[in-house]
Every structure is written in structure tokens, then in C-alpha cells.
CSV table of C-alpha atoms and ligand atoms in Angstrom, one decimal:
chain,number,residue,atom,x,y,z
I,1,MET,CA,0.1,-0.1,0.2
I,2,LEU,CA,0.9,3.6,-0.5
I,3,GLY,CA,2.3,5.5,2.6
I,4,GLY,CA,3.1,2.1,4.2
I,5,THR,CA,6.2,2.5,6.4
I,6,PRO,CA,9.0,-0.1,6.4
I,7,SER,CA,11.3,-0.2,9.5
I,8,ILE,CA,14.9,0.4,8.6
I,9,ALA,CA,17.2,-0.9,11.0
I,10,GLY,CA,19.8,1.7,12.3
I,11,LEU,CA,17.8,4.8,10.9
I,12,GLU,CA,18.1,7.9,13.0
I,13,CYS,CA,16.3,11.2,13.1
I,14,PRO,CA,18.9,13.5,11.1
I,15,ARG,CA,18.1,16.6,13.6
I,16,CYS,CA,18.5,15.2,17.1
I,17,ARG,CA,20.2,11.7,16.2
I,18,SER,CA,17.5,9.9,18.1
I,19,ALA,CA,16.6,6.1,16.7
I,20,ASP,CA,13.3,6.4,18.2
I,21,LEU,CA,11.3,6.8,15.1
I,22,ASP,CA,7.4,6.1,14.7
I,23,GLY,CA,6.0,5.6,11.3
I,24,HIS,CA,2.3,6.2,10.8
I,25,GLY,CA,0.0,8.4,8.2
I,26,GLY,CA,2.6,8.3,5.6
I,27,ARG,CA,5.1,9.9,7.7
I,28,LEU,CA,8.0,8.9,10.0
I,29,GLU,CA,8.0,11.2,13.6
I,30,CYS,CA,10.8,11.2,15.8
I,31,ARG,CA,9.5,10.8,19.5
I,32,ASP,CA,12.4,12.8,20.8
I,33,CYS,CA,12.6,16.0,18.8
I,34,GLY,CA,9.0,16.0,17.1
I,35,SER,CA,10.7,16.3,13.7
I,36,SER,CA,8.3,14.5,10.8
I,37,TYR,CA,9.5,13.1,7.5
I,38,PRO,CA,7.4,12.2,4.7
I,39,VAL,CA,7.4,8.8,3.6
I,40,LEU,CA,6.4,8.5,-0.2
I,41,GLY,CA,5.5,5.0,-1.7
I,42,ARG,CA,7.4,3.3,1.4
I,43,VAL,CA,10.7,5.3,1.2
I,44,PRO,CA,11.1,7.7,4.0
I,45,VAL,CA,12.4,11.1,2.8
I,46,MET,CA,15.1,11.8,5.7
I,47,PHE,CA,15.8,15.5,4.8
I,48,ARG,CA,15.3,18.3,7.7
I,49,ASP,CA,13.3,20.6,5.2
I,50,ALA,CA,11.6,18.2,3.1
I,51,LEU,CA,8.1,19.0,2.1
I,52,PRO,CA,5.4,16.7,0.1
I,53,VAL,CA,4.5,18.7,-3.0
I,54,ALA,CA,2.1,18.1,-5.8
I,55,GLY,CA,4.1,16.8,-8.8
I,56,ASP,CA,3.5,16.8,-12.5
I,57,GLU,CA,1.8,13.7,-13.9
I,58,PRO,CA,3.4,12.4,-17.0
I,59,ASP,CA,0.7,11.1,-19.8
I,60,THR,CA,-0.3,7.4,-19.8
I,61,ALA,CA,1.8,6.3,-22.4
I,62,THR,CA,4.9,7.6,-20.7
I,63,ILE,CA,3.7,5.8,-17.5
I,64,HIS,CA,3.4,2.5,-19.7
I,65,GLN,CA,7.1,3.0,-21.1
I,66,LEU,CA,8.4,3.5,-17.8
I,67,LEU,CA,6.8,0.3,-16.6
I,68,GLY,CA,7.9,-1.6,-19.5
I,69,ALA,CA,11.5,-0.3,-19.2
I,70,LEU,CA,11.5,-1.5,-15.5
I,71,GLY,CA,10.2,-4.8,-16.2
I,72,LEU,CA,7.0,-4.5,-14.3
I,73,GLY,CA,4.5,-5.3,-17.3
I,74,SER,CA,1.4,-3.1,-17.5
I,75,ALA,CA,-0.9,-4.2,-15.0
I,76,SER,CA,-3.4,-0.9,-14.2
I,77,VAL,CA,-2.6,-1.3,-10.4
I,78,ASP,CA,1.3,-0.4,-11.1
I,79,ALA,CA,0.2,2.1,-13.5
I,80,LEU,CA,-2.0,3.7,-10.8
I,81,ARG,CA,1.0,3.3,-8.2
I,82,VAL,CA,3.3,5.0,-10.7
I,83,ARG,CA,1.0,7.9,-11.2
I,84,GLN,CA,0.6,8.3,-7.6
I,85,MET,CA,4.4,8.4,-7.3
I,86,PHE,CA,4.6,11.2,-9.7
I,87,ARG,CA,1.5,13.1,-8.0
I,88,ARG,CA,2.9,13.2,-4.5
I,89,GLN,CA,6.7,14.1,-4.7
I,90,ALA,CA,9.0,15.7,-2.3
I,91,ARG,CA,11.0,19.0,-2.3
I,92,PHE,CA,14.2,19.7,-0.5
I,93,GLY,CA,16.1,23.1,0.1
I,94,ASP,CA,19.0,22.8,-2.0
I,95,GLU,CA,18.8,23.5,-5.7
I,96,GLN,CA,21.5,21.3,-6.8
I,97,LEU,CA,19.7,18.4,-4.9
I,98,ARG,CA,16.4,19.3,-6.9
I,99,VAL,CA,18.3,19.1,-10.0
I,100,GLU,CA,19.5,15.8,-9.2
I,101,SER,CA,16.6,14.4,-8.1
I,102,VAL,CA,14.3,15.1,-11.1
I,103,GLN,CA,16.6,13.2,-13.6
I,104,LEU,CA,14.6,9.9,-13.5
I,105,LEU,CA,12.8,9.9,-16.9
I,106,ASP,CA,16.1,11.0,-18.4
I,107,ARG,CA,18.0,8.2,-16.8
I,108,VAL,CA,15.7,5.7,-17.8
I,109,ARG,CA,16.0,7.1,-21.4
I,110,GLY,CA,19.8,6.9,-21.0
I,111,THR,CA,19.5,3.2,-20.8
I,112,GLY,CA,18.4,2.8,-24.2
I,113,HIS,CA,14.6,3.2,-23.4
I,114,SER,CA,12.2,5.1,-25.4
I,115,ILE,CA,10.1,7.4,-23.0
I,116,GLY,CA,8.2,10.4,-24.0
I,117,GLY,CA,8.7,14.2,-23.0
I,118,ALA,CA,12.3,15.1,-23.3
I,119,GLY,CA,14.1,16.6,-20.6
I,120,ARG,CA,14.7,20.4,-20.2
I,121,GLU,CA,17.9,21.9,-21.2
I,122,ALA,CA,18.8,25.6,-20.5
I,123,GLU,CA,18.7,28.1,-23.3
I,124,ASP,CA,21.7,30.4,-23.9
I,125,ALA,CA,21.4,33.6,-22.1
I,126,PRO,CA,20.3,36.7,-24.6
I,127,PRO,CA,23.5,39.0,-24.8
I,128,ASP,CA,23.2,42.0,-22.3
I,129,ALA,CA,22.6,45.3,-24.6
I,130,ASP,CA,25.0,47.5,-23.1
I,131,ALA,CA,27.0,44.8,-20.5
I,132,ALA,CA,26.3,47.5,-18.0
I,133,ALA,CA,25.9,44.9,-15.2
I,134,VAL,CA,29.1,43.3,-13.8
I,135,PRO,CA,29.1,39.6,-13.7
I,136,ARG,CA,30.0,38.5,-9.8
I,137,TYR,CA,31.3,35.2,-8.8
I,138,ARG,CA,32.7,33.2,-6.0
I,139,TRP,CA,35.6,30.5,-6.2
I,140,THR,CA,34.3,27.8,-4.2
I,141,LEU,CA,36.7,25.0,-4.6
I,142,ASP,CA,40.1,24.5,-6.7
I,143,TYR,CA,42.0,21.3,-7.5
I,144,VAL,CA,45.3,23.2,-8.4
I,145,PRO,CA,48.2,21.3,-7.0
I,146,PRO,CA,50.5,23.0,-4.4
I,147,VAL,CA,53.4,22.3,-6.7
I,148,LEU,CA,53.6,22.9,-10.5
I,149,PRO,CA,56.1,22.5,-13.1
I,150,ARG,CA,57.6,25.9,-14.7
I,151,ALA,CA,57.2,27.0,-18.2
I,152,ALA,CA,54.3,24.2,-18.7
I,153,GLU,CA,50.5,24.3,-19.9
I,154,THR,CA,48.8,22.7,-16.9
I,155,MET,CA,45.1,22.2,-16.3
I,156,ALA,CA,43.1,22.1,-13.0
I,157,ASN,CA,39.6,21.8,-12.0
I,158,LEU,CA,38.3,24.9,-10.6
I,159,ARG,CA,34.8,25.7,-9.5
I,160,PHE,CA,32.7,28.6,-9.0
I,161,ARG,CA,29.2,30.2,-8.4
I,162,ASN,CA,27.6,32.8,-10.2
I,163,THR,CA,26.9,35.4,-7.2
I,164,GLY,CA,25.7,38.3,-9.6
I,165,PRO,CA,22.9,39.6,-11.3
I,166,VAL,CA,23.8,38.1,-14.8
I,167,ALA,CA,24.6,35.4,-16.5
I,168,PHE,CA,28.1,33.9,-17.6
I,169,ARG,CA,28.0,34.0,-21.3
I,170,HIS,CA,29.9,31.3,-23.0
I,171,ARG,CA,29.7,32.6,-26.4
I,172,PRO,CA,30.5,35.9,-28.1
I,173,PRO,CA,29.9,38.6,-28.0
I,174,ASN,CA,31.3,39.7,-24.3
I,175,GLU,CA,31.7,35.9,-23.1
I,176,VAL,CA,33.2,35.5,-20.2
I,177,LYS,CA,36.5,33.2,-19.8
I,178,VAL,CA,38.6,31.8,-16.8
I,179,HIS,CA,41.7,34.0,-16.6
I,180,VAL,CA,44.7,33.2,-14.5
I,181,SER,CA,47.8,35.4,-13.6
I,182,TRP,CA,51.0,34.9,-11.4
I,183,PHE,CA,52.5,37.1,-8.7
I,184,ASP,CA,55.6,36.9,-6.6
I,185,GLU,CA,55.7,36.7,-2.8
I,186,SER,CA,55.8,40.8,-2.7
I,187,GLY,CA,52.8,41.2,-5.2
I,188,GLY,CA,54.6,41.8,-8.3
I,189,PRO,CA,53.4,40.5,-11.3
I,190,VAL,CA,55.4,37.5,-12.9
I,191,ASP,CA,55.3,36.9,-16.8
I,192,ALA,CA,53.6,33.9,-18.1
I,193,PRO,CA,51.6,33.3,-21.1
I,194,ASP,CA,48.0,34.6,-21.4
I,195,VAL,CA,45.7,31.3,-22.2
I,196,ARG,CA,41.7,32.1,-21.4
I,197,THR,CA,39.6,29.3,-21.0
I,198,PRO,CA,35.9,29.5,-22.4
I,199,LEU,CA,33.0,27.9,-20.1
I,200,PRO,CA,31.2,25.0,-21.6
I,201,ILE,CA,27.6,26.4,-21.0
I,202,ASP,CA,25.9,29.5,-19.9
I,203,VAL,CA,26.0,29.9,-16.4
I,204,PRO,CA,23.0,31.8,-14.8
I,205,PRO,CA,22.9,33.6,-11.5
I,206,GLY,CA,23.0,31.4,-8.6
I,207,ARG,CA,24.4,28.3,-10.5
I,208,GLU,CA,27.8,26.6,-9.6
I,209,ILE,CA,29.9,24.5,-11.9
I,210,THR,CA,33.3,23.2,-12.3
I,211,VAL,CA,35.7,24.0,-15.2
I,212,PRO,CA,39.0,22.4,-16.0
I,213,ALA,CA,41.0,25.7,-17.0
I,214,PHE,CA,44.3,26.0,-18.7
I,215,ILE,CA,47.0,27.3,-16.0
I,216,PRO,CA,50.1,28.2,-17.9
I,217,THR,CA,53.2,28.5,-15.6
I,218,PRO,CA,56.0,31.2,-15.7
I,219,ARG,CA,59.5,30.4,-16.7
I,220,ALA,CA,60.6,31.7,-13.4
I,221,THR,CA,60.5,29.4,-10.3
I,222,GLY,CA,59.8,29.9,-6.6
I,223,ARG,CA,57.0,30.5,-4.3
I,224,MET,CA,54.3,32.6,-6.0
I,225,GLN,CA,50.7,33.7,-5.9
I,226,LEU,CA,48.3,32.0,-8.5
I,227,ARG,CA,45.2,34.7,-9.0
I,228,LEU,CA,42.0,32.7,-10.3
I,229,SER,CA,39.9,35.5,-12.2
I,230,PHE,CA,37.7,36.0,-15.1
I,231,VAL,CA,37.6,38.1,-18.0
I,232,GLN,CA,34.5,39.2,-20.0
I,233,GLU,CA,36.0,39.7,-23.6
I,234,GLY,CA,35.8,43.0,-24.9
I,235,VAL,CA,34.4,44.5,-21.8
I,236,ARG,CA,36.4,44.2,-18.4
I,237,PHE,CA,38.7,42.1,-16.3
I,238,LEU,CA,36.4,40.5,-13.2
I,239,HIS,CA,39.2,40.7,-10.7
I,240,ASP,CA,37.3,42.1,-8.0
I,241,ASP,CA,36.1,38.7,-6.9
I,242,ALA,CA,39.6,36.8,-7.7
I,243,LYS,CA,41.3,34.6,-5.2
I,244,ARG,CA,45.0,34.3,-4.9
I,245,ILE,CA,46.2,30.7,-3.8
I,246,PRO,CA,49.9,29.7,-3.1
I,247,VAL,CA,51.7,27.7,-5.5
I,248,ARG,CA,55.4,26.8,-5.6
I,249,VAL,CA,56.6,26.9,-9.3
I,250,GLY,CA,59.6,24.6,-9.8
I,251,ASP,CA,60.4,20.8,-10.2
I,252,ALA,CA,57.2,19.0,-10.6
I,253,PRO,CA,56.2,16.2,-13.3
I,254,ASP,CA,54.6,17.8,-16.3
I,255,GLY,CA,51.2,16.0,-17.3
I,256,PRO,CA,49.2,13.7,-15.4
I,257,ALA,CA,51.0,11.3,-13.2
I,258,LEU,CA,49.8,8.0,-11.8
I,259,PRO,CA,49.6,8.2,-8.1
I,260,ALA,CA,52.0,5.7,-6.5
I,261,GLY,CA,50.4,2.2,-6.5
I,262,TRP,CA,47.5,2.9,-8.8
I,263,VAL,CA,46.9,0.8,-12.1
I,264,TRP,CA,46.0,1.9,-15.0
I,265,ASN,CA,44.6,-0.4,-17.8
I,266,GLU,CA,44.7,0.4,-21.5
I,267,GLY,CA,41.5,-0.3,-23.3
I,268,PRO,CA,39.7,-1.6,-24.9
I,269,ARG,CA,37.1,0.6,-23.4
I,270,ARG,CA,34.2,-1.5,-22.0
I,271,SER,CA,30.7,-0.5,-22.6
I,272,TYR,CA,28.8,1.3,-19.4
I,273,ASP,CA,27.1,-2.1,-18.7
I,274,GLU,CA,30.2,-4.2,-18.9
I,275,ASP,CA,32.3,-1.5,-16.8
I,276,HIS,CA,29.7,-1.8,-14.1
I,277,ARG,CA,29.7,-5.7,-14.0
I,278,HIS,CA,33.3,-5.7,-13.7
I,279,ALA,CA,33.2,-3.2,-10.7
I,280,GLN,CA,30.7,-5.5,-9.3
I,281,GLU,CA,33.4,-8.3,-9.4
I,282,ALA,CA,35.8,-5.8,-8.0
I,283,LEU,CA,33.3,-5.2,-5.0
I,284,LYS,CA,32.6,-8.9,-4.3
I,285,ARG,CA,36.5,-9.4,-4.0
I,286,TRP,CA,37.0,-6.4,-1.6
I,287,LEU,CA,34.2,-7.8,0.6
I,288,MET,CA,35.7,-11.4,0.8
I,289,PRO,CA,37.8,-10.9,3.7
I,290,LEU,CA,35.0,-9.3,5.7
I,291,ARG,CA,33.0,-12.4,5.1
I,292,ASP,CA,32.9,-13.8,8.6
I,293,ARG,CA,29.3,-12.6,9.2
I,294,ARG,CA,26.2,-11.0,7.4
I,295,LEU,CA,27.4,-7.8,6.2
I,296,ARG,CA,25.7,-4.5,6.0
I,297,ILE,CA,26.2,-2.3,3.0
I,298,LEU,CA,25.3,1.3,1.9
I,299,GLU,CA,24.9,2.2,-1.6
I,300,ILE,CA,24.9,5.9,-2.2
I,301,GLY,CA,23.3,6.9,-5.6
I,302,GLY,CA,21.9,3.3,-6.5
I,303,ASN,CA,18.5,4.9,-7.6
I,304,VAL,CA,16.0,2.2,-9.3
I,305,HIS,CA,19.0,-0.6,-9.7
I,306,PRO,CA,21.4,-0.5,-6.9
I,307,MET,CA,24.6,-2.2,-8.0
I,308,ALA,CA,25.1,-4.2,-4.8
I,309,ALA,CA,21.7,-5.7,-4.9
I,310,GLY,CA,22.8,-9.0,-6.3
I,311,LEU,CA,25.1,-9.6,-3.3
I,312,ALA,CA,24.6,-12.6,-1.0
I,313,ASN,CA,24.1,-12.4,2.8
I,314,VAL,CA,24.2,-8.8,2.8
I,315,ASP,CA,21.9,-6.3,4.2
I,316,LEU,CA,21.6,-3.7,1.7
I,317,TYR,CA,20.7,0.2,1.9
I,318,ASN,CA,20.4,2.0,-0.9
I,319,LEU,CA,20.3,6.0,-0.6
I,320,ASP,CA,19.6,8.4,-3.2
I,321,VAL,CA,18.0,11.9,-3.6
I,322,ASP,CA,15.6,10.4,-6.6
I,323,VAL,CA,12.6,9.9,-4.8
I,324,LEU,CA,10.7,8.6,-7.8
I,325,GLY,CA,13.7,6.1,-8.7
I,326,LEU,CA,13.8,5.0,-5.2
I,327,GLN,CA,9.7,4.2,-5.3
I,328,LEU,CA,10.2,2.3,-8.2
I,329,GLY,CA,13.2,0.6,-7.4
I,330,GLU,CA,11.6,-0.3,-4.0
I,331,MET,CA,8.4,-1.7,-5.9
I,332,VAL,CA,10.5,-3.7,-8.5
I,333,HIS,CA,13.0,-5.3,-5.7
I,334,ARG,CA,10.3,-6.0,-3.4
I,335,ARG,CA,8.3,-7.9,-6.3
I,336,ASP,CA,11.5,-9.8,-7.0
I,337,GLY,CA,11.5,-10.9,-3.1
I,338,ARG,CA,15.0,-8.9,-2.6
I,339,ASP,CA,15.0,-7.0,0.5
I,340,VAL,CA,16.7,-3.9,0.2
I,341,ALA,CA,15.9,-0.8,2.2
I,342,PHE,CA,15.4,2.1,-0.1
I,343,LEU,CA,15.7,5.6,1.3
I,344,CYS,CA,16.2,9.4,0.6
I,345,ALA,CA,18.7,11.2,2.4
I,346,ASP,CA,21.8,13.3,2.5
I,347,ALA,CA,25.3,11.8,1.7
I,348,GLU,CA,26.8,14.5,3.9
I,349,ASP,CA,24.3,14.0,6.7
I,350,LEU,CA,23.8,10.2,6.9
I,351,PRO,CA,20.8,9.3,9.3
I,352,PHE,CA,22.8,6.2,10.7
I,353,PRO,CA,25.1,5.8,13.8
I,354,PRO,CA,28.8,6.2,13.5
I,355,ALA,CA,30.8,2.9,12.2
I,356,PHE,CA,27.3,1.4,11.2
I,357,PHE,CA,28.2,0.0,8.0
I,358,ASP,CA,30.9,-2.5,6.9
I,359,ALA,CA,31.2,-0.9,3.4
I,360,VAL,CA,29.8,2.2,1.7
I,361,VAL,CA,30.0,1.9,-2.0
I,362,MET,CA,29.2,4.2,-5.0
I,363,PHE,CA,29.0,3.6,-8.5
I,364,ALA,CA,29.2,6.6,-10.7
I,365,THR,CA,28.1,8.8,-8.2
I,366,LEU,CA,30.7,10.4,-6.5
I,367,HIS,CA,31.9,12.9,-9.0
I,368,HIS,CA,28.1,14.3,-9.0
I,369,PHE,CA,28.7,16.0,-5.9
I,370,PRO,CA,29.6,19.6,-5.5
I,371,ASP,CA,32.4,18.8,-2.9
I,372,PRO,CA,33.2,15.0,-3.3
I,373,ALA,CA,36.0,15.2,-0.4
I,374,ARG,CA,33.3,16.7,2.0
I,375,VAL,CA,31.1,13.8,1.2
I,376,LEU,CA,33.8,10.9,1.5
I,377,GLY,CA,35.0,12.7,5.1
I,378,HIS,CA,31.4,12.4,6.1
I,379,VAL,CA,30.8,9.0,4.6
I,380,ALA,CA,34.0,7.7,6.4
I,381,THR,CA,32.6,8.3,9.8
I,382,ARG,CA,29.7,5.8,9.1
I,383,VAL,CA,32.3,2.8,8.2
I,384,ARG,CA,33.4,0.5,10.8
I,385,PRO,CA,37.1,0.0,11.7
I,386,GLY,CA,38.5,-2.8,8.7
I,387,GLY,CA,35.5,-1.7,6.4
I,388,PHE,CA,36.1,0.5,3.2
I,389,ILE,CA,34.6,3.0,0.9
I,390,GLY,CA,34.1,1.6,-2.5
I,391,VAL,CA,34.3,4.3,-5.5
I,392,LEU,CA,33.6,2.8,-8.9
I,393,CYS,CA,33.1,3.6,-12.2
I,394,GLU,CA,34.2,7.5,-12.0
I,395,PRO,CA,35.1,9.1,-14.8
I,396,VAL,CA,38.7,10.1,-15.3
I,397,GLY,CA,40.4,12.9,-17.3
I,398,HIS,CA,39.5,16.6,-17.8
I,399,ILE,CA,36.6,17.2,-20.1
I,400,HIS,CA,37.6,20.6,-21.8
I,401,PRO,CA,36.6,22.8,-24.4
I,402,GLY,CA,37.3,21.0,-27.7
I,403,ALA,CA,37.1,17.6,-26.3
I,404,ILE,CA,33.6,18.0,-24.5
I,405,SER,CA,31.1,15.0,-25.6
I,406,GLN,CA,27.2,16.0,-26.4
I,407,GLU,CA,26.3,13.7,-23.5
I,408,PHE,CA,28.3,15.6,-20.8
I,409,LEU,CA,27.3,19.1,-22.4
I,410,SER,CA,23.6,18.0,-22.4
I,411,GLU,CA,23.9,17.2,-18.5
I,412,LEU,CA,25.4,20.2,-17.8
I,413,ARG,CA,22.8,22.2,-19.8
I,414,LYS,CA,20.1,20.3,-17.8
I,415,GLY,CA,21.5,21.5,-14.4
I,416,VAL,CA,23.2,18.2,-13.5
I,417,ASN,CA,26.7,18.9,-11.7
I,418,GLU,CA,28.7,16.8,-14.3
I,419,GLN,CA,32.4,16.9,-13.2
I,420,SER,CA,35.5,14.8,-14.1
I,421,PHE,CA,38.7,14.6,-12.5
I,422,THR,CA,42.2,13.6,-13.2
I,423,ALA,CA,43.7,10.8,-11.1
I,424,SER,CA,45.8,13.2,-9.2
I,425,GLU,CA,42.8,15.2,-8.5
I,426,TYR,CA,41.1,12.1,-7.1
I,427,ASP,CA,44.2,11.3,-5.0
I,428,ALA,CA,44.2,14.7,-3.7
I,429,MET,CA,40.4,14.5,-2.9
I,430,PHE,CA,40.9,11.1,-1.0
I,431,ARG,CA,43.7,12.8,1.1
I,432,ARG,CA,41.6,15.8,1.8
I,433,ALA,CA,39.0,13.3,3.1
I,434,ARG,CA,41.8,11.7,5.3
I,435,LEU,CA,41.4,8.6,3.3
I,436,ARG,CA,43.9,6.6,0.7
I,437,ALA,CA,43.3,4.3,-1.9
I,438,GLU,CA,44.5,0.7,-0.6
I,439,GLU,CA,43.6,-0.3,-4.1
I,440,ALA,CA,42.9,1.7,-7.3
I,441,SER,CA,42.9,1.0,-11.0
I,442,ILE,CA,41.8,2.8,-13.9
I,443,ASP,CA,40.1,1.0,-16.9
I,444,VAL,CA,40.9,3.6,-19.7
I,445,ASP,CA,38.9,6.3,-18.0
I,446,SER,CA,36.7,4.7,-15.3
I,447,LEU,CA,38.2,4.7,-11.7
I,448,LYS,CA,37.8,1.7,-9.2
I,449,ALA,CA,39.1,2.4,-5.7
I,450,ARG,CA,38.8,0.8,-2.3
I,451,LEU,CA,39.3,3.7,0.3
I,452,VAL,CA,40.3,3.2,3.8
I,453,PRO,CA,41.3,5.7,6.6
I,454,LEU,CA,44.8,7.3,6.2
N,501,ZN,ZN1,14.6,14.0,16.1
């Protein structure tokens, strides 16, 4: 029945951490602090600010295509359930979560199924007639290494938010490009080539994206300041919001080096499905040494089809922000007699006690988070000593102008937080989370890493 409340072992109130949760009337209520969480189609939505809202219902044909894609046939009772899922949805506070949580139909389409009603992509912003409004921004993260080689053209991921009133246009006229420059320790300019990086899409006010930017380094060596900024071509430099970071220019390897101990497997490239199957095998192998008891595993981002669902003797928790996907997945798995706990919650605020899981795994999920290191740092607190975090099928390499795929671009335009990191950037990310890769391999451009505490 809709609104049935499954009991999920270990589940805590994210507000007060009490495990005393009472399910009734389509809600989970915390007996300690009184917080209340919606339960949609047996999936608890464990966000502090989640509100049930009325959603748009797709047409009948789309619902039947969706049922077909999930192997559910076309029984009218199922069609009714799916219709109800669309009608009663959940809304959270964060814009990025909101975008990630409404990608269900696109994801099913992405697996090769024909589903009506194409996803919405952002249009390019119209040119600002007099360019009077000054674009504003804030650098939120950078992946610039602390040491860079001299006289080289390096690249690093930079992340910024448009904090101003106008869009950052990516096409002429008045397009905005990343602009970097160098200063010595006393603040004097240091000569380096002026290579500007175009943006892949228009960035509207409030949007945050990650861009791999060219960072040409000076011939001179020593301790320097790298200024990260923007230029609005033909109009002005945008140095008011620039950020300076310390970088030592000197002897460092030029080009993407593989972190120590990592293995790189040169092609041929596997298909998406084959790569995921390969990752499932790696996960089975990693779990082997822990097999002295029934395992408790959290999969983050498993959506309709959690990749760890086939594992024997495992209590699987599947966490995602796509409430529709979770409800459909719950329906499919329950029908197949597979016991998986589906829940909607924040991976940066997990509603479970510390050291609760034997392993936390993510398949092609980590790179979608605005700050992957922050997520890993939090997730690590929920893994028991001797357990691990499995990061699987993560894209490796910079997607930069000229090499950007239509698929990647289309995701960006829809507002999805697409990013791709180099092996060194992943390595730095893991270290920032106080983790290290005990095993890491890259199959062409797909990372599989078993992370343990530093
Ligand atoms: Zn509470």
C-alpha cells in the first residue's frame, strides 16, 4: 500500500540523532524532537526540510513506457501506483539536490529505453545590450596542486558560483573566460602566457559549475601566488572577486602522473554495462575478507537499480536523492523478493550511527557531488574499523573545451553537476577526506578505488 512505512534498522533522526522513530499516516515521526519526515511509496525522505508537494503527472503512454523499461508489465494497479508517485513528490531546500532528484525519466531514457517528453535543457542567455551589469562570482573550490612545473601548460579543475545578477555567457559577444595570472611573494606580477579558458555553457545567476581551466606556468621558479579570475571579453577584467592561492613553481612532473600504487589498464574501453559488471566483481573481491558475518552495506546513488543488490548475505541500504527512482526501485525489488532498504537522505548528513556499515559503495556517483571530498569525509565516519569505501566507475580525465562530449554538455545544460577529475585530483580529494586508496585501478577512463582511513 502507498504510505506503508518500512522499518529500517539503524535509521536515525537527522536532526537529533534519536533512533526512536514512529511510522504512521505516511510519515516518520521522531519521538524525541518531534521532527516529521514524509514517507513516499514506502521510501522515507530523511531531509530536515523535506516537504511533500504536488508533482506533474506524465501522460499514460509515458507511464506504460516506464513500467515496460522496469520490466513491470502493464498491470493497471502498477500504473496507478506510478501515477501516484508522480503526483506526490518531495521538495528539499538545496537547488542542486532538486536538479539531481528530477532526472529519473532522463536516466531511464539514457539506458536506451524510449520514453516520451524530452528533458529540459537551459537556453543560452540573450546578450546583455550594454553590458552594464558586472558579472560577480565566488571561487568555491580549486584542484590546483601545491607544486606546478615551470614553463608548462597545466590544467586544473576550478569551481565557482555565479553570485551576481547576470549570466556568464559562454559565446561571443562579451563571453566570460577563466583568466589566470601570476604574482611573486611581494605581489609583483610574474610573466606567463595569457591562455584563457572558455566556459562550456552559459552559467546563470546562482548556478555553480566546475571547469577544467588552462593554467600556463611562468619560466621563473619559486613561491608564487596564482590569481584565479575571469575576463569578460571586450568589456572588462573581473578581478574584484579573484582569489589568490599559493603555488610553488619548480620541479614537478609535467602532465598527469599516476599516483603511486595505482594501476592503469589501457583499453579496450568497456561498455557502460560491462564496466559496471567489472566493478561488481571488484566489489565482491573486496568484501571477501569481511565475510565472517552478514554484511551491512550502504550504496549511495543506486537509484532504481542498486549495483550491490545481487550480493548474497548482505543487508543493503540504497540511498539516493531521486525519490521517484527510489520508489520504483523499491517496488521492483520487493516484487522480486529482494530485501533492500530504499531511502532518500543526504549523503553529507547520513541518518545512521557512526561505524554502522561494513562498507559504503558508490557507482558513478561521487563525481556528482559539489564537494566530493566533503562527502567522503562524512561517509568515512559511518564505516566500521576494517571496512572500506568503494568508489567505482568514476570518470577520469578533464573534459575541456574542444573535447567535451554531447552527452556531458547536455547533462550540464540540464543543471546536473557533471564533473570529471584526473587521477591526481582524485588522489588529492581522497587525502583531503583523510583517506587513501588501498587499491586503485583505472580502466581507460573509469576509476575503481577501495578507500581506507589514512
Ligand atoms: Zn529527532
